[in-house]
């Protein structure tokens, strides 16, 4: 066993504090990372506060935007070597046998036996784990299968903290643009709208710009206009409560990525799409949303959703970000600031992602 | 002017009776058809009864599934000749200049100045028409632009009445299968569900079979099982109110075509789709439908809608049906039976489309 120190929630207040536990010894196809940076995702709060699952498996160590240095590799590991900078995202295992797990599909995130990075029953035989469920990246090390470990290209090494959020916020907005909107080949020169400007939305803006899109940010207020345009490089900004402006912008966009996880009205947003337009959802509002078939039928539009991306797509994203110099905009914190960071995140007081500097947090 | 006799509604009861009016003299790019058969679409009832438009332009001659013999062509007409059997569908004109009207897009049905076959302000200069709005195919002849006239291949001539519904019910279900689901190249061997078994649904079953799909009919009751399997050739039949059967069928379909125009619950229907599945809507329920993003996000699914098809796609459909021997299943009526036919159609008492035998109805 490999001893590990993390920050865990112990009950539904979700307050995190130190927790000592064991990772398995690396098996033949395993990689062990000494974690350097761990991003803070909104879903971490949902999980530790029992908002998504009424009885999460406590103690629960969240975190699924992980960058680290490879400390050990199993005998059969070929693509990752000791000393490499590598990354782990939302998923750490899958059945490896179903249609979704096939190399051709590269879709293990849809495997019904998929194992997520924390709070998920282990895919590995129980005997090699001290914990019954997976534990996440708010911790000093992680051991996981090679298939779900990604190389961080050297061009990204100068800002590894800004790389961590690519593993969830990045791939979550990248995946629908690749799968439904044809990626760079089809998106170059297209008009892309981004709804919501949090962790996911700011990545959608940056990736959209890097893919060659004209990017319009759709927001509920004027407050983020300057940051969207000056800091993130968006081309336009539209307040979706401004009915006149929204009416003027009808049918002006080719693709919209909607990152909002709160309930919201889609009518004016879908109306922004031109004929053949694509409305891509990545958020998970708690209740049903409403639409009319005519919004889609009368303009040949579609609505599609995706969940993170497969291992090949995730590595592609990291390579693309290395080539184009795309990082998340982050605020770096120490581990012991996490409970405050959760509160600030819930108040939208972060531009745009907290990342925990694990290595400097002196957990051990 | 060309004198014409049709059946028109004169007020919102929608009762149809004889109406004499004039069609324009064929212009340089016009084709005049002597109408042989005219299909009866549910939307004809909505229009004449003022259910879609609170004040439709009366007198109103419905009908947009038209097959006829070419009697005259303008000087610039090249693809259609006098004596040909030809067809006209839902659209008769468009601006010809916008992005949707470009030959590359073949999408004039989305032209914001598109002219539909009846009840639509003329695209043609007023001077050449006696009517301010277009009048449809429940009439002895029609004059329209060559672009919106299609050749009916000789292989289809043995059952022209069964061809008429291809121009709306056929192309309406064909279009999303082509545009969103990749047509025959991607659909061969795939599992297709068809929701609703009326005029559109029965075409979706027949076209799905001809495209090489395994077709499951989704219906609200057992009543159509025998007809779906024995007469239409469906491979399976599922009653969507049977919760056990629907649960067992979760994630078993690749594509669903939903032809229902009444309000309905999508949850169990979308759940039938496998990872990457496509939910294609062609009906126009009066109210909003509800969905959760998670239905799409968690399985990489999409929902898309289309409106008829462009001229090139419509001709492709007719050619495909000629090659595969696909016709609509119809009940032939005389023009004076139309008011009864509307009542029977509203009671779902037709398998699956009424077609008016115009030539035998002795309107003139």
XYZ file of C-alpha atoms in Angstrom:
728
model
C 0.000 0.000 0.000
C 1.034 3.593 -0.633
C 0.203 5.958 2.166
C -1.554 9.109 1.079
C -2.793 12.289 2.735
C -5.850 14.026 1.430
C -8.592 16.417 2.406
C -11.897 14.650 2.870
C -15.471 15.510 3.744
C -16.791 13.389 6.601
C -20.466 14.337 6.560
C -22.965 16.356 4.562
C -21.765 19.800 5.672
C -19.067 19.005 3.142
C -16.392 20.655 5.271
C -13.024 19.224 4.297
C -10.172 18.302 6.623
C -7.106 16.079 6.672
C -7.599 12.382 5.992
C -4.963 9.639 5.847
C -5.634 6.656 3.611
C -3.837 4.148 1.392
C -3.552 3.894 -2.370
C -2.897 0.481 -3.894
C 0.588 -0.633 -4.928
C 0.852 0.066 -8.644
C -0.202 -3.045 -10.597
C 1.201 -4.035 -14.003
C -0.917 -1.515 -15.933
C -0.911 1.206 -13.287
C 0.752 4.586 -12.996
C 1.348 6.383 -9.710
C 1.431 10.185 -9.738
C 2.753 12.465 -7.031
C 0.078 15.132 -7.349
C 1.222 18.717 -7.999
C -2.036 20.507 -8.768
C -5.686 19.670 -8.342
C -8.478 21.794 -9.822
C -11.642 22.616 -7.894
C -14.805 21.769 -9.814
C -18.320 22.801 -8.875
C -19.278 19.132 -8.839
C -16.873 18.621 -5.930
C -19.188 20.780 -3.803
C -22.303 18.956 -5.021
C -20.702 15.646 -4.055
C -19.359 16.492 -0.619
C -22.597 18.257 0.363
C -24.722 15.259 -0.672
C -26.527 17.311 -3.302
C -26.175 14.797 -6.130
C -26.206 11.627 -4.068
C -28.217 11.633 -0.833
C -25.658 9.418 0.904
C -22.207 9.831 -0.572
C -19.525 7.468 0.674
C -17.796 9.436 3.465
C -14.933 10.021 4.055
C -14.887 11.465 0.557
C -11.799 13.029 -1.040
C -12.934 15.046 -4.104
C -10.880 16.283 -7.052
C -10.718 15.140 -10.677
C -8.528 17.734 -12.389
C -5.171 16.318 -11.524
C -1.632 17.101 -12.714
C 1.375 15.358 -11.211
C 4.756 13.799 -11.674
C 5.013 10.080 -12.406
C 6.691 8.297 -9.491
C 6.124 4.642 -10.392
C 4.819 2.686 -13.361
C 3.763 -0.961 -13.643
C 5.625 -3.527 -15.728
C 3.244 -3.286 -18.696
C 3.034 0.503 -18.882
C 4.378 1.817 -22.193
C 3.140 5.341 -22.866
C 4.132 6.941 -19.552
C 7.532 6.873 -17.827
C 8.803 7.745 -14.358
C 9.547 11.471 -14.185
C 6.943 12.445 -16.788
C 4.422 15.155 -16.075
C 1.045 13.511 -16.472
C -2.627 14.138 -15.784
C -5.735 12.332 -14.597
C -9.279 13.547 -15.171
C -12.799 12.511 -14.256
C -12.477 8.783 -14.992
C -10.001 6.165 -13.771
C -11.315 2.824 -15.017
C -13.947 1.062 -17.134
C -14.886 -2.495 -18.083
C -12.621 -2.445 -21.133
C -14.877 -4.869 -22.967
C -18.115 -3.169 -23.970
C -18.870 -1.234 -27.182
C -18.130 2.092 -25.463
C -14.743 0.858 -24.245
C -13.557 -0.270 -27.676
C -10.605 1.673 -29.040
C -12.666 2.538 -32.113
C -15.354 4.211 -30.011
C -13.044 5.812 -27.404
C -16.097 6.316 -25.225
C -15.342 4.583 -21.883
C -16.962 7.539 -20.124
C -20.268 5.993 -21.236
C -19.335 2.476 -20.068
C -22.039 1.393 -17.625
C -19.286 -0.030 -15.417
C -17.157 3.114 -15.676
C -15.258 4.102 -12.536
C -14.994 7.795 -11.815
C -12.121 9.412 -10.018
C -13.845 9.695 -6.666
C -16.880 8.272 -4.867
C -17.139 5.438 -7.380
C -16.922 1.702 -6.550
C -13.531 0.410 -7.599
C -13.096 -1.394 -10.877
C -9.958 -2.934 -9.383
C -10.263 -6.099 -7.276
C -11.044 -5.045 -3.718
C -7.946 -6.768 -2.402
C -5.550 -4.189 -3.765
C -7.354 -1.112 -2.381
C -7.715 0.082 1.181
C -10.782 2.166 0.274
C -14.029 0.672 -1.034
C -14.540 3.588 -3.347
C -12.202 5.755 -5.363
C -10.715 8.838 -3.743
C -9.875 11.951 -5.709
C -7.113 14.415 -6.310
C -7.271 16.622 -3.232
C -4.463 14.369 -2.044
C -0.762 13.725 -2.322
C -0.752 10.829 -4.789
C -2.980 8.738 -6.992
C -2.602 5.282 -8.534
C -4.615 4.550 -11.627
C -4.682 2.603 -14.865
C -2.418 3.818 -17.666
C -5.368 4.160 -20.066
C -6.720 7.030 -17.964
C -3.411 8.834 -17.487
C -2.438 11.490 -20.051
C 0.891 12.973 -21.069
C 1.214 16.692 -20.450
C 3.274 17.975 -23.408
C 6.409 19.951 -22.449
C 4.996 23.144 -24.002
C 2.450 23.184 -21.171
C 4.949 22.698 -18.340
C 5.433 26.408 -17.706
C 1.934 26.693 -16.186
C 0.885 23.325 -14.834
C -1.668 24.862 -12.486
C -3.430 26.239 -15.571
C -3.412 22.777 -17.114
C -5.315 20.995 -14.316
C -8.773 22.394 -15.247
C -8.335 21.162 -18.815
C -9.017 17.676 -17.418
C -12.646 18.483 -16.600
C -13.734 22.028 -17.523
C -11.642 21.840 -20.696
C -12.575 18.405 -21.986
C -16.239 18.910 -21.040
C -16.575 21.887 -23.370
C -14.187 20.466 -25.979
C -16.064 17.161 -26.383
C -19.361 18.477 -27.836
C -17.462 20.813 -30.171
C -15.583 17.798 -31.501
C -18.371 15.261 -31.505
C -21.332 17.336 -32.665
C -19.766 20.376 -34.312
C -16.938 18.810 -36.326
C -13.998 20.267 -34.393
C -11.602 22.700 -36.021
C -12.282 21.484 -39.574
C -15.861 22.705 -39.389
C -15.680 25.377 -36.702
C -13.038 27.689 -38.178
C -14.771 30.969 -39.023
C -18.053 29.914 -37.426
C -20.012 31.964 -34.908
C -19.978 30.367 -31.480
C -22.054 31.462 -28.500
C -21.092 30.539 -24.949
C -23.776 30.656 -22.243
C -22.429 31.117 -18.728
C -18.939 32.289 -17.857
C -17.754 30.079 -15.015
C -15.123 27.370 -15.071
C -16.620 25.619 -18.082
C -17.758 28.739 -19.935
C -14.381 30.454 -19.797
C -12.784 27.299 -21.256
C -15.400 27.252 -24.031
C -14.468 30.853 -24.892
C -10.739 30.114 -24.940
C -11.098 26.876 -26.888
C -13.573 28.491 -29.296
C -11.088 31.293 -30.030
C -8.254 28.782 -30.465
C -10.475 26.803 -32.868
C -10.913 29.924 -35.001
C -14.475 30.836 -34.028
C -16.038 34.273 -33.636
C -17.088 33.969 -29.979
C -20.068 35.683 -28.345
C -20.507 35.392 -24.588
C -24.122 35.167 -23.437
C -24.491 36.273 -19.844
C -27.293 37.188 -17.467
C -25.796 40.605 -16.676
C -23.307 43.204 -17.867
C -20.887 42.428 -15.040
C -18.566 40.158 -16.987
C -18.417 42.119 -20.244
C -14.991 43.646 -19.757
C -13.401 40.437 -18.548
C -14.965 38.424 -21.368
C -13.724 40.756 -24.071
C -10.432 42.075 -22.665
C -9.182 39.090 -20.706
C -10.647 36.056 -22.436
C -10.622 37.461 -25.960
C -14.335 37.047 -26.737
C -15.473 38.960 -29.814
C -18.915 39.956 -28.562
C -21.028 40.002 -25.408
C -24.766 39.707 -25.181
C -26.945 39.986 -22.073
C -29.648 37.392 -22.512
C -32.135 39.321 -20.421
C -31.897 42.209 -22.911
C -34.862 41.275 -25.075
C -34.154 43.830 -27.793
C -30.529 42.783 -28.205
C -31.495 39.121 -28.203
C -34.144 39.751 -30.845
C -31.628 41.555 -33.015
C -29.247 38.625 -32.669
C -31.765 35.960 -33.716
C -30.402 33.381 -36.150
C -26.901 34.870 -35.936
C -24.948 31.974 -34.378
C -23.863 28.609 -35.760
C -23.172 26.840 -32.476
C -24.014 27.549 -28.838
C -22.333 25.843 -25.897
C -24.574 26.150 -22.838
C -22.580 25.562 -19.653
C -25.277 26.591 -17.160
C -26.202 24.054 -14.501
C -29.079 26.064 -13.045
C -32.597 25.867 -14.463
C -33.054 28.387 -17.258
C -35.264 29.395 -20.144
C -34.013 28.170 -23.506
C -36.358 29.988 -25.854
C -34.354 33.132 -26.585
C -31.086 31.195 -26.514
C -32.107 28.595 -29.088
C -33.520 31.411 -31.227
C -29.968 32.763 -31.582
C -29.088 29.809 -33.807
C -29.109 30.131 -37.560
C -30.595 27.440 -39.819
C -28.684 24.207 -39.140
C -27.471 25.541 -35.786
C -26.316 23.321 -32.936
C -27.224 23.833 -29.268
C -24.729 21.949 -27.146
C -25.455 21.406 -23.457
C -22.891 20.379 -20.894
C -24.531 21.565 -17.667
C -26.955 19.503 -15.607
C -29.801 21.728 -14.373
C -31.712 20.043 -11.551
C -35.137 20.203 -13.210
C -36.547 19.640 -16.659
C -36.153 22.378 -19.241
C -38.850 23.108 -21.809
C -38.685 23.425 -25.566
C -40.940 23.367 -28.592
C -40.231 21.022 -31.470
C -40.842 23.943 -33.813
C -37.686 25.698 -32.541
C -35.728 22.799 -34.004
C -37.922 21.678 -36.925
C -38.433 25.120 -38.444
C -34.685 25.826 -38.585
C -33.131 22.357 -38.878
C -31.503 22.836 -35.494
C -30.296 20.238 -33.018
C -29.587 19.943 -29.315
C -26.914 17.577 -28.134
C -25.048 16.783 -24.944
C -21.817 15.044 -24.047
C -20.052 13.913 -20.874
C -16.288 14.666 -20.651
C -14.415 12.947 -23.510
C -12.660 9.649 -24.125
C -8.936 9.082 -23.460
C -7.894 9.713 -27.091
C -9.919 12.924 -27.234
C -8.530 14.068 -23.884
C -4.943 13.580 -25.055
C -5.841 15.412 -28.291
C -7.100 18.334 -26.213
C -3.867 18.495 -24.205
C -1.835 18.379 -27.420
C -4.017 21.112 -28.973
C -3.638 23.322 -25.898
C 0.140 22.810 -25.979
C 0.249 23.819 -29.648
C -1.951 26.902 -29.195
C -0.889 27.925 -25.689
C -4.316 27.478 -24.130
C -4.554 27.316 -20.337
C -7.358 27.813 -17.879
C -7.382 31.130 -16.027
C -6.990 30.132 -12.430
C -6.495 31.306 -8.866
C -3.981 29.188 -6.984
C -4.752 28.252 -3.384
C -3.240 26.084 -0.667
C -5.099 22.988 0.497
C -6.161 24.539 3.789
C -8.002 27.342 1.930
C -10.376 24.878 0.276
C -13.386 25.455 2.530
C -13.261 29.204 1.855
C -12.708 28.511 -1.822
C -15.927 26.458 -1.949
C -17.860 29.395 -0.501
C -16.299 31.847 -2.925
C -16.968 29.547 -5.864
C -20.631 29.307 -4.899
C -20.719 33.117 -4.856
C -19.160 33.158 -8.367
C -16.199 34.935 -6.801
C -13.457 33.279 -8.828
C -11.944 33.908 -12.248
C -12.378 31.182 -13.333
C -11.124 28.142 -11.488
C -9.497 27.498 -8.169
C -6.539 25.157 -8.347
C -4.974 23.647 -5.235
C -1.187 23.749 -5.086
C -0.885 20.298 -3.512
C 2.906 20.138 -3.558
C 3.268 23.399 -1.593
C 0.504 22.584 0.845
C 2.747 20.450 3.079
C 0.138 17.759 3.583
C 2.708 15.208 4.700
C -54.903 33.045 -66.991
C -55.643 29.330 -66.689
C -59.022 28.531 -65.268
C -58.954 26.022 -62.440
C -61.530 24.258 -60.293
C -60.688 23.346 -56.734
C -62.243 22.559 -53.394
C -61.839 25.415 -50.947
C -62.719 26.197 -47.352
C -64.584 29.503 -47.042
C -64.643 29.920 -43.265
C -63.300 28.324 -40.110
C -65.601 25.294 -40.079
C -63.136 24.187 -42.735
C -65.868 22.544 -44.806
C -64.677 22.300 -48.386
C -66.742 22.922 -51.506
C -66.223 23.804 -55.161
C -64.282 26.961 -55.951
C -63.385 28.383 -59.347
C -60.216 30.459 -59.642
C -57.399 31.249 -62.054
C -53.798 30.059 -62.164
C -51.246 32.282 -63.887
C -50.129 31.678 -67.464
C -46.889 29.707 -67.238
C -43.926 32.096 -67.205
C -40.489 31.297 -68.648
C -39.410 29.164 -65.679
C -42.842 27.715 -64.912
C -44.368 24.288 -65.294
C -48.119 23.649 -65.454
C -49.400 20.295 -64.197
C -52.809 18.799 -64.799
C -53.239 17.285 -61.360
C -53.943 13.548 -61.162
C -53.626 12.858 -57.424
C -53.489 15.012 -54.329
C -52.646 13.602 -50.886
C -54.529 14.655 -47.750
C -52.224 15.834 -44.972
C -53.236 16.474 -41.369
C -51.953 20.009 -41.759
C -54.658 20.625 -44.366
C -57.239 20.276 -41.578
C -55.266 22.534 -39.222
C -55.124 25.200 -41.930
C -58.729 25.186 -43.106
C -60.030 25.114 -39.532
C -57.896 28.098 -38.532
C -56.014 26.032 -35.959
C -52.521 27.119 -36.976
C -53.353 30.618 -38.181
C -56.257 32.421 -36.496
C -57.310 34.061 -39.767
C -56.281 32.003 -42.753
C -56.825 33.565 -46.174
C -60.236 32.221 -47.288
C -61.171 30.906 -49.802
C -58.401 28.416 -49.128
C -57.639 25.432 -51.373
C -55.389 23.015 -49.426
C -53.184 20.223 -50.743
C -49.416 19.866 -51.033
C -48.832 16.263 -52.090
C -49.398 16.633 -55.792
C -48.783 14.330 -58.748
C -49.796 15.324 -62.259
C -49.057 15.322 -65.940
C -47.108 18.238 -67.419
C -49.332 20.209 -69.775
C -47.196 23.288 -70.459
C -43.638 24.422 -69.757
C -42.056 27.866 -69.990
C -39.349 28.734 -72.503
C -36.488 28.323 -70.014
C -37.595 25.028 -68.496
C -35.060 22.271 -69.092
C -35.552 19.415 -66.653
C -39.274 18.800 -67.242
C -41.100 18.279 -70.568
C -44.722 18.285 -71.663
C -46.222 14.835 -71.075
C -43.949 13.991 -68.135
C -45.385 12.748 -64.879
C -44.222 15.231 -62.269
C -44.829 16.193 -58.667
C -45.111 19.264 -56.441
C -44.746 19.235 -52.677
C -45.013 21.663 -49.792
C -43.058 24.552 -51.325
C -43.481 26.397 -54.631
C -41.073 29.329 -54.488
C -38.302 31.051 -52.493
C -36.117 34.147 -52.788
C -33.435 32.278 -54.708
C -30.742 34.547 -53.322
C -30.158 33.812 -49.640
C -27.781 31.305 -48.084
C -30.574 28.724 -47.706
C -31.521 29.047 -51.378
C -28.010 28.436 -52.677
C -27.599 25.242 -54.694
C -24.893 24.156 -52.284
C -27.246 24.339 -49.313
C -30.384 23.040 -51.073
C -32.400 24.418 -48.171
C -34.973 26.824 -49.678
C -37.544 25.414 -47.243
C -35.749 27.523 -44.615
C -35.693 30.678 -46.797
C -37.437 33.387 -44.792
C -39.186 34.446 -48.000
C -40.163 30.891 -48.893
C -43.572 30.454 -50.527
C -45.534 27.380 -49.517
C -47.963 25.587 -51.780
C -51.085 27.090 -50.267
C -52.080 30.024 -48.040
C -48.726 31.722 -48.618
C -48.241 35.186 -50.168
C -47.034 34.773 -53.729
C -43.373 35.061 -54.569
C -44.447 35.814 -58.124
C -45.331 39.392 -59.053
C -48.991 39.985 -58.196
C -49.802 40.858 -61.769
C -49.598 37.304 -63.009
C -51.832 35.729 -60.355
C -55.539 36.059 -59.799
C -55.191 35.000 -56.149
C -53.250 36.985 -53.566
C -52.037 33.811 -51.932
C -51.050 30.416 -53.243
C -53.749 27.777 -53.667
C -53.030 24.091 -53.261
C -53.503 20.782 -54.947
C -57.133 19.972 -54.218
C -57.660 21.385 -57.704
C -57.428 20.539 -61.367
C -54.121 22.192 -62.218
C -51.185 24.057 -60.727
C -48.572 26.400 -62.191
C -45.289 26.684 -60.363
C -41.564 27.258 -60.789
C -39.536 24.447 -62.309
C -37.211 24.361 -59.281
C -40.074 23.051 -57.148
C -41.354 20.497 -59.667
C -39.936 16.956 -59.481
C -39.707 14.167 -62.025
C -41.593 11.031 -61.087
C -39.413 8.172 -62.379
C -41.196 5.679 -64.703
C -40.757 2.867 -62.167
C -43.243 4.688 -59.943
C -45.893 5.217 -62.627
C -47.803 2.043 -61.821
C -49.088 3.517 -58.547
C -49.127 7.284 -58.817
C -51.670 7.654 -56.033
C -49.142 6.005 -53.703
C -46.498 8.483 -54.846
C -48.386 11.650 -53.848
C -47.751 11.314 -50.069
C -44.023 11.018 -50.685
C -44.079 14.771 -51.340
C -44.883 15.617 -47.699
C -45.182 12.568 -45.411
C -42.305 10.910 -47.244
C -39.839 13.772 -47.477
C -40.645 14.954 -43.934
C -39.475 11.666 -42.436
C -36.696 11.173 -45.019
C -35.057 14.555 -44.366
C -33.934 14.051 -40.734
C -32.680 10.547 -41.560
C -30.520 12.058 -44.275
C -29.453 15.245 -42.552
C -28.873 14.066 -38.987
C -28.480 10.295 -39.306
C -26.257 9.990 -42.370
C -28.771 8.377 -44.746
C -28.251 4.861 -46.053
C -24.461 4.926 -45.621
C -24.812 5.171 -41.856
C -28.255 3.682 -41.256
C -27.843 0.254 -42.847
C -28.068 -2.314 -40.043
C -28.978 0.304 -37.419
C -31.913 0.062 -35.037
C -34.575 2.630 -35.843
C -37.605 3.433 -33.696
C -40.676 5.133 -35.128
C -43.057 6.890 -32.741
C -46.631 7.240 -34.057
C -48.040 5.305 -36.984
C -50.039 7.802 -39.009
C -49.241 9.240 -42.421
C -45.704 10.243 -41.425
C -44.974 7.284 -39.177
C -45.912 4.658 -41.747
C -43.572 6.343 -44.241
C -40.778 6.344 -41.643
C -41.267 2.576 -41.213
C -41.229 1.918 -44.954
C -38.265 4.185 -45.621
C -36.406 2.803 -42.612
C -36.843 -0.749 -43.917
C -35.760 0.305 -47.407
C -32.676 1.965 -45.871
C -31.733 -1.352 -44.247
C -32.720 -0.561 -40.650
C -34.171 -2.882 -38.032
C -37.411 -0.993 -37.380
C -39.331 -0.901 -34.093
C -42.724 0.808 -34.022
C -43.486 2.660 -30.781
C -47.204 3.060 -30.285
C -49.565 4.038 -27.474
C -51.578 0.805 -27.730
C -51.520 -2.735 -29.110
C -54.073 -1.910 -31.808
C -51.622 -1.394 -34.645
C -49.247 -4.278 -33.900
C -50.469 -6.635 -36.615
C -50.603 -3.962 -39.291
C -47.157 -2.646 -38.356
C -45.498 -6.050 -38.552
C -47.496 -7.841 -41.254
C -48.382 -5.000 -43.577
C -45.623 -2.435 -43.144
C -42.809 -4.878 -42.471
C -41.695 -3.509 -39.096
C -39.398 -5.843 -37.171
C -40.684 -5.105 -33.689
C -43.509 -3.320 -31.886
C -43.373 -1.689 -28.497
C -46.246 -0.124 -26.549
C -44.744 2.930 -24.902
C -47.222 2.815 -22.030
C -45.896 -0.645 -21.098
C -43.337 0.431 -18.511
C -41.716 -2.983 -18.134
C -41.222 -3.456 -21.856
C -39.891 0.089 -22.221
C -37.455 -0.462 -19.365
C -36.211 -3.674 -20.964
C -35.687 -1.799 -24.231
C -33.626 1.029 -22.716
C -30.547 1.968 -24.740
C -31.492 -0.462 -27.522
C -32.081 1.939 -30.445
C -29.703 4.027 -32.547
C -32.217 6.464 -33.996
C -35.812 7.404 -33.183
C -38.091 9.323 -35.538
C -40.902 10.887 -33.508
C -43.818 11.816 -35.784
C -46.321 12.707 -33.063
C -47.875 16.168 -33.232
C -49.744 15.912 -29.926
C -48.116 16.805 -26.611
C -46.338 13.786 -25.153
C -43.834 12.668 -22.542
C -40.344 12.153 -23.928
C -38.622 10.540 -20.960
C -39.146 6.850 -21.715
C -38.775 7.453 -25.440
C -35.393 9.190 -25.228
C -34.275 6.467 -22.800
C -34.639 3.943 -25.640
C -31.603 5.461 -27.340
C -28.198 3.891 -26.987
C -25.059 5.975 -26.392
C -24.717 8.355 -29.337
C -28.386 7.942 -30.224
C -30.371 10.471 -32.239
C -33.916 11.591 -31.439
C -35.416 13.123 -34.562
C -38.626 15.119 -34.286
C -40.844 16.023 -37.208
C -44.163 16.667 -35.460
C -45.223 20.012 -34.026
C -46.943 19.491 -30.659
C -48.884 22.597 -29.612
C -47.167 23.054 -26.247
C -43.651 22.843 -24.919
C -42.195 19.420 -24.174
C -39.880 18.827 -21.230
C -36.479 17.188 -21.071
C -33.476 16.956 -18.802
C -30.031 17.767 -20.094
C -28.806 14.624 -18.370
C -30.802 12.443 -20.795
C -28.565 13.788 -23.537
C -25.301 14.517 -21.689
C -25.037 11.158 -19.930
C -25.401 9.199 -23.192
C -24.009 11.593 -25.843
C -27.468 11.794 -27.408
C -28.960 14.498 -29.583
C -32.374 15.785 -30.563
C -32.850 17.341 -33.971
C -35.684 18.488 -36.190
C -36.140 19.196 -39.863
C -38.832 20.678 -42.108
C -39.540 18.795 -45.375
C -36.407 18.654 -47.555
C -34.799 20.709 -50.301
C -35.480 20.139 -54.014
C -32.379 17.996 -54.564
C -33.202 15.822 -51.538
C -36.835 15.510 -52.655
C -35.798 14.297 -56.100
C -33.349 11.883 -54.437
C -36.212 10.486 -52.368
C -38.362 9.913 -55.467
C -35.444 8.204 -57.208
C -34.793 6.043 -54.130
C -38.461 5.041 -53.903
C -38.464 4.164 -57.609
C -35.395 1.986 -57.152
C -36.712 0.218 -54.029
C -40.431 0.155 -54.901
C -41.489 2.281 -51.942
C -44.971 3.816 -52.002
C -47.272 5.196 -49.365
C -50.143 2.933 -48.299
C -53.194 4.933 -49.248
C -56.972 4.972 -49.516
C -58.148 6.586 -52.717
C -61.165 8.904 -52.555
C -63.056 11.195 -54.876
C -62.940 14.949 -54.271
C -66.514 15.101 -52.942
C -65.612 12.667 -50.142
C -63.050 15.048 -48.669
C -65.134 16.375 -45.773
C -65.822 12.848 -44.558
C -62.171 11.973 -45.091
C -61.134 14.835 -42.775
C -63.381 13.446 -40.029
C -62.062 9.908 -40.518
C -58.467 11.156 -40.508
C -59.059 12.975 -37.203
C -60.401 9.680 -35.805
C -57.224 7.906 -37.046
C -59.504 5.845 -39.305
C -57.198 5.651 -42.310
C -54.316 3.407 -43.301
C -52.356 5.544 -43.767
C -53.102 8.413 -46.087
C -56.111 9.560 -48.068
C -55.322 10.520 -51.628
C -57.819 12.349 -53.824
C -58.248 10.983 -57.326
C -58.567 14.427 -58.890
C -58.720 13.258 -62.512
C -61.701 10.981 -61.817
C -63.533 13.497 -59.672
C -65.040 15.339 -62.632
C -64.431 18.753 -61.154
C -64.746 20.481 -64.525
